[in-house]
Coordinates of C-alpha atoms (C1' of nucleotides) in Angstrom, one line a residue:
Chain A
M166 CA 13.8 -13.0 18.6
Q167 CA 14.5 -17.0 18.0
I168 CA 18.1 -17.3 18.9
D169 CA 19.4 -20.5 17.8
T170 CA 22.0 -22.4 20.3
I171 CA 24.6 -23.2 16.9
L172 CA 25.1 -19.4 16.0
M173 CA 25.0 -18.7 19.0
N174 CA 28.3 -20.2 20.1
N175 CA 30.0 -18.8 17.1
P176 CA 30.7 -15.4 18.7
V177 CA 33.5 -14.2 15.3
Y178 CA 32.4 -12.3 12.2
D179 CA 34.2 -10.1 10.2
Q180 CA 33.2 -6.5 10.4
S181 CA 35.5 -5.6 8.0
E182 CA 33.7 -5.4 5.6
L183 CA 32.5 -1.9 4.0
Y184 CA 29.3 -3.9 2.4
L185 CA 26.7 -6.2 4.5
R186 CA 26.3 -9.7 2.3
H187 CA 23.3 -11.4 1.3
I188 CA 21.5 -7.8 0.7
S189 CA 21.2 -5.9 -2.2
I190 CA 19.3 -3.0 -3.3
D191 CA 17.1 -2.2 -6.3
N192 CA 15.9 0.9 -7.3
V193 CA 12.8 1.2 -9.9
I194 CA 13.5 4.5 -11.6
L195 CA 10.8 6.4 -13.1
G196 CA 10.4 9.2 -15.2
Y197 CA 7.6 10.7 -17.2
H198 CA 8.2 12.2 -21.4
N199 CA 6.3 12.4 -23.5
K200 CA 3.3 10.9 -22.9
E201 CA 5.0 7.8 -21.3
L202 CA 5.5 6.5 -17.9
K203 CA 9.4 5.3 -18.3
V204 CA 11.8 3.7 -16.5
L205 CA 15.8 3.5 -16.2
L206 CA 17.6 0.4 -17.1
Q207 CA 21.0 -0.5 -17.3
R208 CA 22.7 -3.8 -19.4
P209 CA 26.2 -5.1 -17.7
Q210 CA 28.9 -5.1 -20.1
G211 CA 28.6 -8.2 -22.5
F212 CA 25.6 -9.6 -21.3
N213 CA 22.5 -8.7 -23.5
K214 CA 19.6 -8.6 -20.6
W215 CA 18.4 -5.7 -18.4
L216 CA 19.0 -4.7 -14.8
L217 CA 17.3 -2.5 -12.4
P218 CA 20.0 -0.1 -11.2
G219 CA 20.8 -1.7 -7.7
G220 CA 23.9 -2.2 -5.2
Y221 CA 24.6 -2.8 -2.0
L222 CA 24.2 -1.9 1.5
K223 CA 26.8 -0.1 3.8
R224 CA 27.6 -0.8 7.4
T225 CA 27.3 2.7 7.9
E226 CA 23.6 3.6 5.9
T227 CA 19.7 2.7 6.7
L228 CA 18.2 1.1 3.5
I229 CA 17.0 4.8 2.5
D230 CA 20.5 6.8 2.5
A231 CA 21.2 3.6 0.1
A232 CA 18.6 3.6 -2.0
E233 CA 19.9 7.7 -2.4
R234 CA 23.4 7.0 -2.9
I235 CA 21.8 4.8 -6.0
A236 CA 19.9 7.1 -7.4
K237 CA 21.8 9.8 -7.1
E238 CA 24.4 7.6 -8.8
R239 CA 22.6 7.4 -11.7
T240 CA 20.5 9.9 -11.9
N241 CA 22.9 12.4 -10.3
L242 CA 20.0 13.8 -9.1
D243 CA 19.6 14.8 -4.4
N244 CA 16.3 14.7 -3.2
L245 CA 14.2 12.3 -4.6
F246 CA 11.1 10.7 -3.8
L247 CA 11.8 7.4 -2.8
K248 CA 9.0 4.4 -1.8
Q249 CA 10.0 1.7 -0.5
F250 CA 7.6 -1.4 -2.0
G251 CA 9.3 -4.7 -0.7
A252 CA 11.7 -7.6 -0.4
F253 CA 12.1 -10.2 -2.3
G254 CA 14.0 -13.0 -1.5
S255 CA 14.5 -16.3 -2.3
P256 CA 17.5 -19.3 -2.5
D257 CA 17.1 -19.2 -6.3
R258 CA 16.4 -15.4 -7.5
T259 CA 20.1 -14.9 -7.6
K260 CA 20.0 -17.7 -10.5
D261 CA 20.1 -16.6 -14.3
S262 CA 20.9 -18.7 -17.0
D263 CA 22.2 -15.9 -18.7
F264 CA 24.7 -14.1 -15.7
T265 CA 26.6 -17.4 -14.8
P266 CA 29.3 -17.0 -12.7
Q267 CA 31.3 -18.3 -15.8
K268 CA 30.1 -15.9 -18.2
L269 CA 31.2 -13.1 -16.0
S270 CA 34.7 -15.0 -15.3
D271 CA 35.1 -15.0 -19.1
I272 CA 34.1 -10.9 -19.3
S273 CA 36.4 -9.5 -16.1
D274 CA 38.8 -12.0 -15.6
I275 CA 38.8 -12.4 -12.5
I276 CA 37.9 -15.9 -11.6
I277 CA 34.0 -16.5 -10.2
D278 CA 32.5 -19.2 -9.0
D279 CA 29.9 -20.6 -7.5
K280 CA 30.8 -20.1 -4.3
H281 CA 31.2 -16.1 -4.6
W282 CA 29.6 -14.3 -3.0
M283 CA 27.7 -12.2 -5.8
F284 CA 26.0 -16.0 -6.5
D285 CA 25.0 -16.0 -2.5
Y286 CA 21.3 -15.9 -1.5
F287 CA 20.8 -11.7 -1.6
V288 CA 17.4 -9.9 0.1
S289 CA 16.3 -7.3 -1.9
I290 CA 15.0 -4.5 -0.5
C291 CA 13.1 -2.3 -3.4
F292 CA 12.3 1.0 -3.7
Y293 CA 10.1 2.7 -6.6
T294 CA 12.1 6.7 -7.6
L295 CA 9.9 9.2 -9.0
T296 CA 12.1 11.6 -10.8
D297 CA 11.6 15.1 -13.4
F298 CA 12.7 13.2 -17.3
E299 CA 13.6 16.6 -17.9
K300 CA 16.6 16.7 -15.1
V301 CA 17.7 13.3 -14.9
Q302 CA 21.4 12.5 -17.0
P303 CA 21.2 8.8 -16.7
N304 CA 24.6 7.7 -16.5
G305 CA 25.7 3.7 -15.7
D306 CA 29.2 2.7 -14.2
A307 CA 32.6 1.0 -15.5
Y308 CA 30.7 -2.4 -15.3
M309 CA 28.1 -1.0 -17.2
E310 CA 28.0 -0.9 -21.4
E311 CA 24.5 1.3 -21.4
C312 CA 21.9 3.0 -19.1
V313 CA 18.7 4.2 -20.5
W314 CA 15.0 5.0 -20.2
W315 CA 12.6 2.4 -21.2
S316 CA 8.7 2.9 -22.1
V317 CA 6.9 0.4 -18.5
D318 CA 5.1 -0.4 -22.1
N319 CA 8.2 -2.2 -23.1
I320 CA 10.6 -3.3 -21.0
P321 CA 13.0 -5.6 -22.7
P322 CA 14.3 -8.8 -21.3
M323 CA 15.6 -8.8 -17.8
L324 CA 18.1 -10.3 -15.7
Y325 CA 16.6 -12.3 -12.9
D326 CA 13.5 -11.4 -10.8
H327 CA 13.6 -7.6 -12.2
K328 CA 10.5 -7.8 -14.4
D329 CA 8.7 -8.3 -11.2
M330 CA 10.0 -5.9 -9.0
I331 CA 9.0 -3.6 -11.7
N332 CA 5.7 -4.9 -11.9
S333 CA 5.8 -4.4 -8.2
A334 CA 6.9 -1.2 -8.8
L335 CA 3.7 -0.3 -10.7
K336 CA 1.5 -2.0 -8.8
T337 CA 1.7 -0.1 -5.7
L338 CA 2.7 3.4 -7.5
R339 CA -0.8 3.1 -9.0
L340 CA -2.5 2.0 -5.7
H341 CA -0.3 4.8 -3.6
L342 CA -1.9 7.3 -6.6
Y343 CA -4.9 6.7 -5.0
H344 CA -4.0 8.1 -1.7
Y345 CA -1.2 10.1 -1.7
P346 CA -0.6 13.2 -4.0
I347 CA 1.8 11.8 -7.0
G348 CA 2.9 14.5 -9.4
Y349 CA 5.7 16.3 -7.7
E350 CA 8.1 14.7 -8.7
L351 CA 7.2 13.5 -11.7
L352 CA 6.3 17.3 -13.4
P353 CA 8.3 20.1 -13.8
K354 CA 7.5 23.0 -11.0
K355 CA 5.2 24.9 -12.4
F356 CA 2.4 22.6 -14.8
T357 CA -0.1 22.1 -17.1
L358 CA -4.3 21.0 -15.8
P359 CA -4.0 19.4 -19.5
E360 CA -0.5 17.8 -18.1
I361 CA -1.5 16.3 -14.9
H362 CA -4.4 15.0 -16.4
S363 CA -2.4 13.0 -18.8
L364 CA 0.0 12.0 -16.4
Y365 CA -3.1 10.5 -13.9
E366 CA -3.9 8.7 -17.2
T367 CA -0.7 6.9 -18.6
I368 CA -0.1 6.3 -14.8
L369 CA -3.7 4.4 -14.2
N370 CA -3.8 3.6 -18.1
K371 CA -7.3 4.7 -18.0
E372 CA -9.3 7.5 -19.5
L373 CA -10.3 10.1 -17.0
D374 CA -12.8 13.1 -17.4
I375 CA -10.5 15.8 -17.8
R376 CA -13.2 18.7 -17.0
N377 CA -14.0 16.1 -13.5
F378 CA -10.2 15.7 -12.6
G379 CA -9.3 18.8 -12.6
K380 CA -12.6 20.2 -10.4
K381 CA -12.0 16.5 -8.6
L382 CA -7.9 17.7 -8.2
I383 CA -8.3 21.5 -7.7
A384 CA -10.8 20.5 -4.7
T385 CA -8.1 18.0 -2.7
G386 CA -6.2 21.4 -2.1
I387 CA -2.9 20.0 -3.4
I388 CA -2.6 22.2 -6.5
K389 CA -2.4 25.3 -7.2
K390 CA -4.1 27.6 -10.4
L391 CA -1.2 30.1 -11.0
D392 CA -2.1 34.2 -12.7
E393 CA 0.2 32.5 -15.6
K394 CA -0.3 30.6 -18.9
K395 CA 1.6 28.6 -20.6
K396 CA 2.4 29.0 -24.3
I397 CA 1.6 25.9 -26.2
G398 CA 1.5 26.8 -29.9
A399 CA -1.8 27.7 -31.9
H400 CA -4.5 27.0 -29.2
R401 CA -5.6 28.2 -26.1
S402 CA -3.3 28.3 -23.2
P403 CA -3.1 26.8 -20.5
Y404 CA -3.4 28.0 -17.1
L405 CA 0.0 27.2 -15.5
Y406 CA -0.4 25.7 -11.9
M407 CA 1.6 24.1 -9.0
F408 CA 1.4 22.0 -6.1
D409 CA 1.3 24.0 -2.3
D410 CA 4.0 23.0 -0.4
N411 CA 2.4 22.2 3.1
Q412 CA -1.3 21.1 1.9
Y413 CA 1.6 18.3 -0.6
K414 CA 3.4 18.0 2.3
D415 CA -0.1 17.6 4.7
A416 CA -1.3 14.7 2.5
L417 CA 1.6 12.7 2.1
N418 CA 1.7 12.6 5.7
K419 CA -1.5 12.4 6.7
G420 CA -2.7 10.6 3.7
I421 CA -6.1 11.4 1.2
A422 CA -8.5 9.8 -0.5
I423 CA -8.6 10.5 -4.6
I424 CA -11.6 9.1 -6.3
L425 CA -10.1 9.5 -9.5
Chain B
M54 CA 23.4 -4.6 -9.8
Q55 CA 27.0 -2.2 -9.1
I56 CA 30.5 -4.4 -8.7
D57 CA 32.6 -3.2 -6.5
T58 CA 36.1 -4.0 -6.5
I59 CA 37.8 -4.1 -3.7
L60 CA 34.2 -7.2 -2.6
M61 CA 34.6 -8.8 -6.6
N62 CA 38.8 -9.9 -5.2
N63 CA 37.2 -11.1 -2.0
P64 CA 35.7 -15.1 -3.4
V65 CA 36.5 -16.5 -0.2
Y66 CA 32.4 -17.4 1.2
D67 CA 31.4 -19.7 4.1
Q68 CA 28.5 -20.4 3.2
S69 CA 29.0 -23.6 6.0
E70 CA 25.8 -22.1 8.2
L71 CA 22.1 -22.5 8.0
Y72 CA 21.0 -18.3 8.5
L73 CA 21.8 -15.7 6.4
R74 CA 24.0 -13.3 8.5
H75 CA 21.8 -9.6 8.3
I76 CA 18.3 -10.6 7.8
S77 CA 16.0 -11.1 10.3
I78 CA 12.2 -11.6 9.6
D79 CA 9.8 -10.1 12.6
N80 CA 5.5 -11.0 12.6
V81 CA 3.5 -8.8 13.7
I82 CA 0.6 -11.6 15.0
L83 CA -3.0 -10.1 14.7
G84 CA -6.2 -12.1 16.7
Y85 CA -9.1 -10.9 17.5
H86 CA -11.1 -11.1 20.5
N87 CA -13.6 -9.4 22.8
K88 CA -13.3 -6.4 20.1
E89 CA -10.0 -5.8 20.8
L90 CA -7.3 -5.8 18.3
K91 CA -4.8 -8.6 19.7
V92 CA -1.0 -8.7 19.1
L93 CA 1.1 -11.6 19.9
L94 CA 4.3 -10.9 21.9
Q95 CA 7.2 -12.1 23.5
R96 CA 9.7 -11.0 26.4
P97 CA 13.3 -12.9 26.9
Q98 CA 14.3 -14.5 29.5
G99 CA 15.3 -12.1 32.3
F100 CA 14.8 -9.2 29.9
N101 CA 11.1 -6.7 31.1
K102 CA 11.2 -5.4 27.6
W103 CA 9.5 -6.4 25.3
L104 CA 9.5 -8.6 21.2
L105 CA 7.7 -9.1 18.2
P106 CA 8.5 -12.9 17.1
G107 CA 10.8 -13.0 15.2
G108 CA 13.9 -15.6 13.5
Y109 CA 16.7 -15.4 11.1
L110 CA 16.4 -16.5 7.3
K111 CA 17.5 -19.9 6.5
R112 CA 19.3 -20.6 3.2
T113 CA 16.8 -23.1 1.9
E114 CA 13.8 -20.6 3.3
T115 CA 11.8 -18.1 1.0
L116 CA 10.6 -14.5 3.3
I117 CA 7.3 -15.5 3.4
D118 CA 8.5 -19.6 4.3
A119 CA 10.5 -18.1 7.3
A120 CA 8.2 -16.0 8.1
E121 CA 5.4 -19.2 8.2
R122 CA 7.5 -20.9 10.1
I123 CA 8.0 -18.4 13.1
A124 CA 3.8 -17.6 12.5
K125 CA 3.9 -21.4 12.8
E126 CA 6.5 -21.5 16.4
R127 CA 4.2 -19.3 17.9
T128 CA 0.4 -19.9 17.0
N129 CA 1.1 -23.9 15.9
L130 CA -1.2 -22.6 13.2
D131 CA -0.1 -24.0 9.7
N132 CA -2.2 -21.4 6.3
L133 CA -2.1 -18.4 8.1
F134 CA -3.2 -15.3 6.2
L135 CA 0.8 -13.2 5.9
K136 CA 1.4 -9.5 5.0
Q137 CA 4.5 -8.3 4.2
F138 CA 4.1 -4.4 5.2
G139 CA 8.5 -2.9 5.0
A140 CA 11.6 -3.9 5.2
F141 CA 13.8 -2.0 8.6
G142 CA 17.5 -1.0 8.1
S143 CA 19.4 1.0 9.9
P144 CA 23.0 0.3 11.3
D145 CA 22.0 1.5 15.1
R146 CA 18.4 -0.5 14.9
T147 CA 19.8 -3.4 17.3
K148 CA 21.3 -1.1 19.4
D149 CA 19.1 -0.7 22.6
S150 CA 19.8 0.0 26.0
D151 CA 18.8 -2.8 27.8
F152 CA 19.8 -5.7 25.5
T153 CA 23.2 -5.2 25.7
P154 CA 25.7 -8.1 24.8
Q155 CA 27.1 -8.3 28.5
K156 CA 23.3 -8.2 30.1
L157 CA 22.8 -11.2 28.1
S158 CA 26.3 -13.0 28.9
D159 CA 25.2 -12.5 32.3
I160 CA 22.2 -14.5 31.7
S161 CA 23.1 -17.3 29.3
D162 CA 26.7 -17.8 30.6
I163 CA 27.5 -17.9 26.9
I164 CA 30.7 -14.2 26.0
I165 CA 28.8 -12.5 24.3
D166 CA 30.6 -9.6 23.2
D167 CA 29.9 -6.5 20.8
K168 CA 31.6 -8.1 18.0
H169 CA 28.9 -10.8 18.0
W170 CA 26.8 -11.1 15.0
M171 CA 23.9 -10.9 16.8
F172 CA 24.1 -7.5 17.8
D173 CA 25.8 -6.5 13.5
Y174 CA 23.8 -4.7 11.7
F175 CA 20.2 -6.6 11.1
V176 CA 17.8 -5.6 8.2
S177 CA 13.9 -7.3 9.4
I178 CA 12.1 -8.2 6.8
C179 CA 8.8 -7.6 9.0
F180 CA 5.1 -9.1 7.8
Y181 CA 1.7 -8.7 9.8
T182 CA -0.5 -12.1 10.3
L183 CA -3.8 -12.4 10.4
T184 CA -5.2 -15.3 12.6
D185 CA -8.4 -16.9 14.3
F186 CA -7.5 -16.0 18.7
E187 CA -10.0 -19.1 19.7
K188 CA -7.4 -21.6 17.6
V189 CA -4.4 -20.7 18.4
Q190 CA -1.9 -21.7 20.7
P191 CA 0.3 -19.1 22.4
N192 CA 4.2 -20.9 23.2
G193 CA 7.4 -19.5 24.0
D194 CA 10.5 -21.8 23.4
A195 CA 13.8 -22.0 25.8
Y196 CA 14.9 -18.4 25.7
M197 CA 11.2 -16.9 26.3
E198 CA 9.7 -16.3 30.2
E199 CA 6.6 -15.0 28.2
C200 CA 4.7 -15.4 25.1
V201 CA 1.2 -13.7 25.4
W202 CA -1.5 -11.9 23.9
W203 CA -1.5 -8.1 24.5
S204 CA -4.1 -5.2 23.2
V205 CA -2.6 -3.0 20.6
D206 CA -4.2 0.0 22.3
N207 CA -1.9 -1.4 25.2
I208 CA 1.8 -2.2 24.1
P209 CA 3.9 -2.8 26.9
P210 CA 7.9 -1.9 26.2
M211 CA 9.4 -2.9 23.5
L212 CA 12.5 -3.7 22.6
Y213 CA 14.6 -2.1 19.8
D214 CA 11.8 -0.4 16.9
H215 CA 9.8 -3.0 17.0
K216 CA 6.8 -1.0 18.5
D217 CA 7.7 1.5 15.2
M218 CA 6.9 -3.1 13.2
I219 CA 3.1 -3.0 15.1
N220 CA 2.3 1.2 14.0
S221 CA 3.6 0.6 10.9
A222 CA 1.8 -3.4 10.7
L223 CA -2.0 -1.5 11.7
K224 CA -1.3 1.6 9.4
T225 CA -0.4 -0.9 6.4
L226 CA -3.8 -3.1 7.3
R227 CA -5.9 -0.6 7.9
L228 CA -5.1 0.9 4.4
H229 CA -5.9 -2.9 3.0
L230 CA -9.0 -2.7 4.9
Y231 CA -10.1 -0.8 2.0
H232 CA -8.5 -2.8 -0.2
Y233 CA -8.5 -6.7 0.3
P234 CA -11.6 -8.8 1.7
I235 CA -9.8 -8.8 6.2
G236 CA -12.2 -11.2 8.3
Y237 CA -11.7 -14.2 7.0
E238 CA -8.9 -15.5 9.2
L239 CA -9.5 -12.7 12.2
L240 CA -12.6 -14.7 12.8
P241 CA -14.6 -18.1 13.3
K242 CA -15.2 -19.6 10.3
K243 CA -19.4 -18.4 11.2
F244 CA -20.5 -15.2 11.8
T245 CA -23.0 -12.6 11.8
L246 CA -22.7 -9.2 10.6
P247 CA -22.8 -7.4 14.5
E248 CA -19.4 -9.7 14.7
I249 CA -17.7 -8.0 11.6
H250 CA -19.4 -5.0 12.3
S251 CA -17.2 -5.0 15.2
L252 CA -14.3 -6.2 14.2
Y253 CA -13.6 -3.2 11.5
E254 CA -14.5 -0.5 13.5
T255 CA -11.9 -1.7 17.0
I256 CA -9.4 -1.6 13.7
L257 CA -10.1 1.2 11.9
N258 CA -10.8 2.9 15.5
K259 CA -14.5 4.0 14.2
E260 CA -17.7 4.0 14.6
L261 CA -19.8 2.5 11.6
D262 CA -23.3 2.2 11.4
I263 CA -24.1 -1.5 11.4
R264 CA -27.2 -1.0 8.5
N265 CA -25.4 0.7 6.0
F266 CA -22.2 -1.6 6.8
G267 CA -24.1 -4.6 6.6
K268 CA -25.2 -3.4 3.1
K269 CA -22.3 -2.6 1.6
L270 CA -20.0 -5.9 2.7
I271 CA -23.3 -8.0 0.9
A272 CA -23.3 -6.0 -2.0
T273 CA -19.2 -7.2 -2.3
G274 CA -20.3 -11.2 -2.5
I275 CA -17.6 -11.8 -0.3
I276 CA -20.6 -13.1 2.4
K277 CA -23.0 -15.1 2.0
K278 CA -26.1 -15.1 4.3
L279 CA -26.6 -18.3 6.0
D280 CA -30.0 -20.4 6.6
E281 CA -28.5 -20.5 10.4
K282 CA -29.0 -18.3 13.5
K283 CA -26.6 -17.8 16.1
K284 CA -28.0 -18.2 19.6
I285 CA -26.8 -15.0 21.8
G286 CA -29.0 -16.0 25.1
A287 CA -31.6 -13.2 26.2
H288 CA -31.9 -11.1 22.2
R289 CA -33.3 -12.1 19.1
S290 CA -30.7 -13.7 16.6
P291 CA -28.4 -13.4 14.8
Y292 CA -28.7 -14.9 11.3
L293 CA -24.7 -16.2 10.5
Y294 CA -22.4 -15.4 7.2
M295 CA -19.3 -17.0 5.7
F296 CA -17.2 -15.8 3.2
D297 CA -17.8 -16.8 -0.2
D298 CA -14.7 -18.9 -1.1
N299 CA -14.0 -17.8 -4.5
Q300 CA -15.4 -14.3 -4.4
Y301 CA -13.3 -14.5 -1.7
K302 CA -9.8 -15.1 -3.5
D303 CA -10.5 -13.1 -6.2
A304 CA -10.9 -10.5 -4.1
L305 CA -7.7 -11.0 -2.5
N306 CA -6.3 -11.5 -6.2
K307 CA -7.7 -7.8 -7.7
G308 CA -8.2 -6.3 -5.2
I309 CA -11.6 -4.5 -4.8
A310 CA -12.8 -0.9 -3.2
I311 CA -14.8 -0.9 -0.1
I312 CA -15.9 1.9 0.8
L313 CA -17.3 1.8 4.2
Chain C
dT3 C1' -47.9 -10.9 28.4
dA4 C1' -45.2 -7.1 29.3
dT5 C1' -40.5 -5.8 29.1
dT6 C1' -35.7 -5.0 27.3
dA7 C1' -32.1 -5.3 24.2
dT8 C1' -30.7 -6.5 20.3
dA9 C1' -31.4 -7.6 15.2
dG10 C1' -33.1 -6.3 10.8
dC11 C1' -35.2 -3.9 6.3
dG12 C1' -36.9 0.3 4.9
dT13 C1' -36.5 4.9 3.1
dA14 C1' -36.1 9.9 2.6
dA15 C1' -32.2 13.3 2.6
dT16 C1' -28.6 14.5 0.7
dA17 C1' -23.6 14.2 -1.2
dT18 C1' -20.7 12.8 -5.2
dT19 C1' -20.2 10.7 -9.4
dA20 C1' -20.1 10.8 -14.1
dA21 C1' -21.8 12.6 -18.5
dC22 C1' -21.5 16.7 -21.6
dG23 C1' -22.9 21.1 -23.6
dG24 C1' -20.8 25.6 -25.2
dA25 C1' -18.2 29.3 -25.2
dA26 C1' -13.7 31.0 -24.6
dT27 C1' -8.4 31.3 -26.6
dG28 C1' -4.5 31.4 -29.5
dA29 C1' -2.8 31.2 -33.6
dT30 C1' -2.7 30.3 -38.0
dA31 C1' -4.3 30.4 -43.4
dC32 C1' -6.9 33.1 -45.9
Chain D
dG246 C1' -9.9 41.7 -40.9
dT247 C1' -11.9 37.8 -40.0
dA248 C1' -13.0 32.2 -41.1
dT249 C1' -10.9 28.0 -39.3
dC250 C1' -9.1 25.1 -36.3
dA251 C1' -8.3 22.7 -31.8
dT252 C1' -7.5 23.2 -27.5
dT253 C1' -8.8 25.0 -22.6
dC254 C1' -12.5 26.6 -19.4
dC255 C1' -16.4 27.0 -17.2
dG256 C1' -21.4 25.1 -16.0
dT257 C1' -25.5 22.3 -15.4
dT258 C1' -28.2 18.3 -15.2
dA259 C1' -28.8 13.2 -15.1
dA260 C1' -28.0 9.7 -12.3
dT261 C1' -25.4 7.2 -8.9
dA262 C1' -24.2 6.8 -3.6
dT263 C1' -24.4 6.9 0.7
dT264 C1' -25.8 8.8 4.7
dA265 C1' -29.1 9.6 8.0
dC266 C1' -32.3 7.0 10.8
dG267 C1' -37.4 5.5 12.3
dC268 C1' -39.6 1.2 12.2
dT269 C1' -40.1 -3.5 13.2
dA270 C1' -39.2 -8.6 14.6
dT271 C1' -37.3 -11.3 17.3
dA272 C1' -35.4 -14.2 21.5
dA273 C1' -35.0 -14.7 26.7
dT274 C1' -36.5 -13.4 31.1
dA275 C1' -39.0 -11.2 34.2

DNA sequence: TATTATAGCGTAATATTAACGGAATGATAC
DNA sequence: GTATCATTCCGTTAATATTACGCTATAATA
């Protein structure tokens, strides 16, 4: 740690604040539905660009605590899978011609100027979160006009650098797919081989031979076949599978090599 | 972004500071020498625990700017390879029974108490940096008694959570080894196959058959054989190799799969 | 010129991955 | 009942990649 003399001689610091300045947490909340990867986005009152669910860091929280709190506020779910994938910071990243102090003042009837802390330099610590689409109940807050799922293949105009964050999250997720068992949180507890196969194809955006895919995934030991089948209408019923909790946790900790 | 009403109504913000509060940058600077991976550490005046080279974020800098500046201060080198590997933050991570405000006051003859900003909540954005050991001139600053290389296999007692940061950096480096061409910055411009082989063995901490290793690395196209040999004394002279700049940059951007 | 330690080349055995044919299943239509 | 159809699921072979390891070449020294 390098100690700057100017700062060193200024011992005054106001600890009364609930949140820390300069730090925000943004969350790329992902779900899987209809063979599409979805991301949960929100649109602030009176604006037509979108934001990732985000918030600030409380003095009493760790980074992951904050990310969990933020994810819970938008999804109503606990015990989510969260993974930090990067920190974004530059002097101008909180400048956006479509989200200015002036516009915000007009809408909110609070006077907000360029010097307001909200438009100060913020470093955003980013997480991606995997959720079970069916269980998520998207809800915004008083400041948000909408909070809904968007397909990652069709992202609306985003404020700030939030589009970059989504791309970075997806890149990290694709990398993790080869080293960690992904799917536990994105799928229902019991799922079929074709279902998890579709999920992987969707995330990687490429075709995978389902016969070989099944063999390889079963060979890792992280999923196990059940003695049940799923009714899917006028076709042969596929077997149901579920993750083997022990093997799954193990693979998550140690990391595995999954060659698809 | 979630807007808290309490904060929203407090538009006052002092922009006179040079650095941002609550944010620090820490740097795991790595070098390779004598078949050992080394990390550059510094020990503050009057303390017997060590710190990673670190510093604060200036209002005018991006995160990577700050990390570069900090790396340059300690190594005297420009154009280093820097990679962000994580942000660390929790309410108590800047508490360490061996580095208290009291002790620091005693040593520095400035009065520093618990409320001093230095002991406030800090989120540290961490980078690892790859350097050419021979070119680095380690130097601390007025607050540091020592700034020297340590083998990563023999890390001295560290302050705060800096040991965790080193471990996390190494874990990330090992992962990157399989996806990006690593070695460009850690080795001299021209190097032999046995040299880069030793480097990879050292980083991964496992034996790799040199005959197969050579074939695989050459097959990727990122290194090319020169018409020169290196004199190594009483033995057969090995050929020199160097990275192919174009292929290297390409591989760094797109990522490759290196199976060792 | 023999010795020694290291570099470098080639190849056979083995394992892994990719490609794909075809049977089984569960409902529906006739 | 039986034919039809989309889908699941099992298995086999061919192609490819990886691993293991023997052998030769080289550079200095004794």
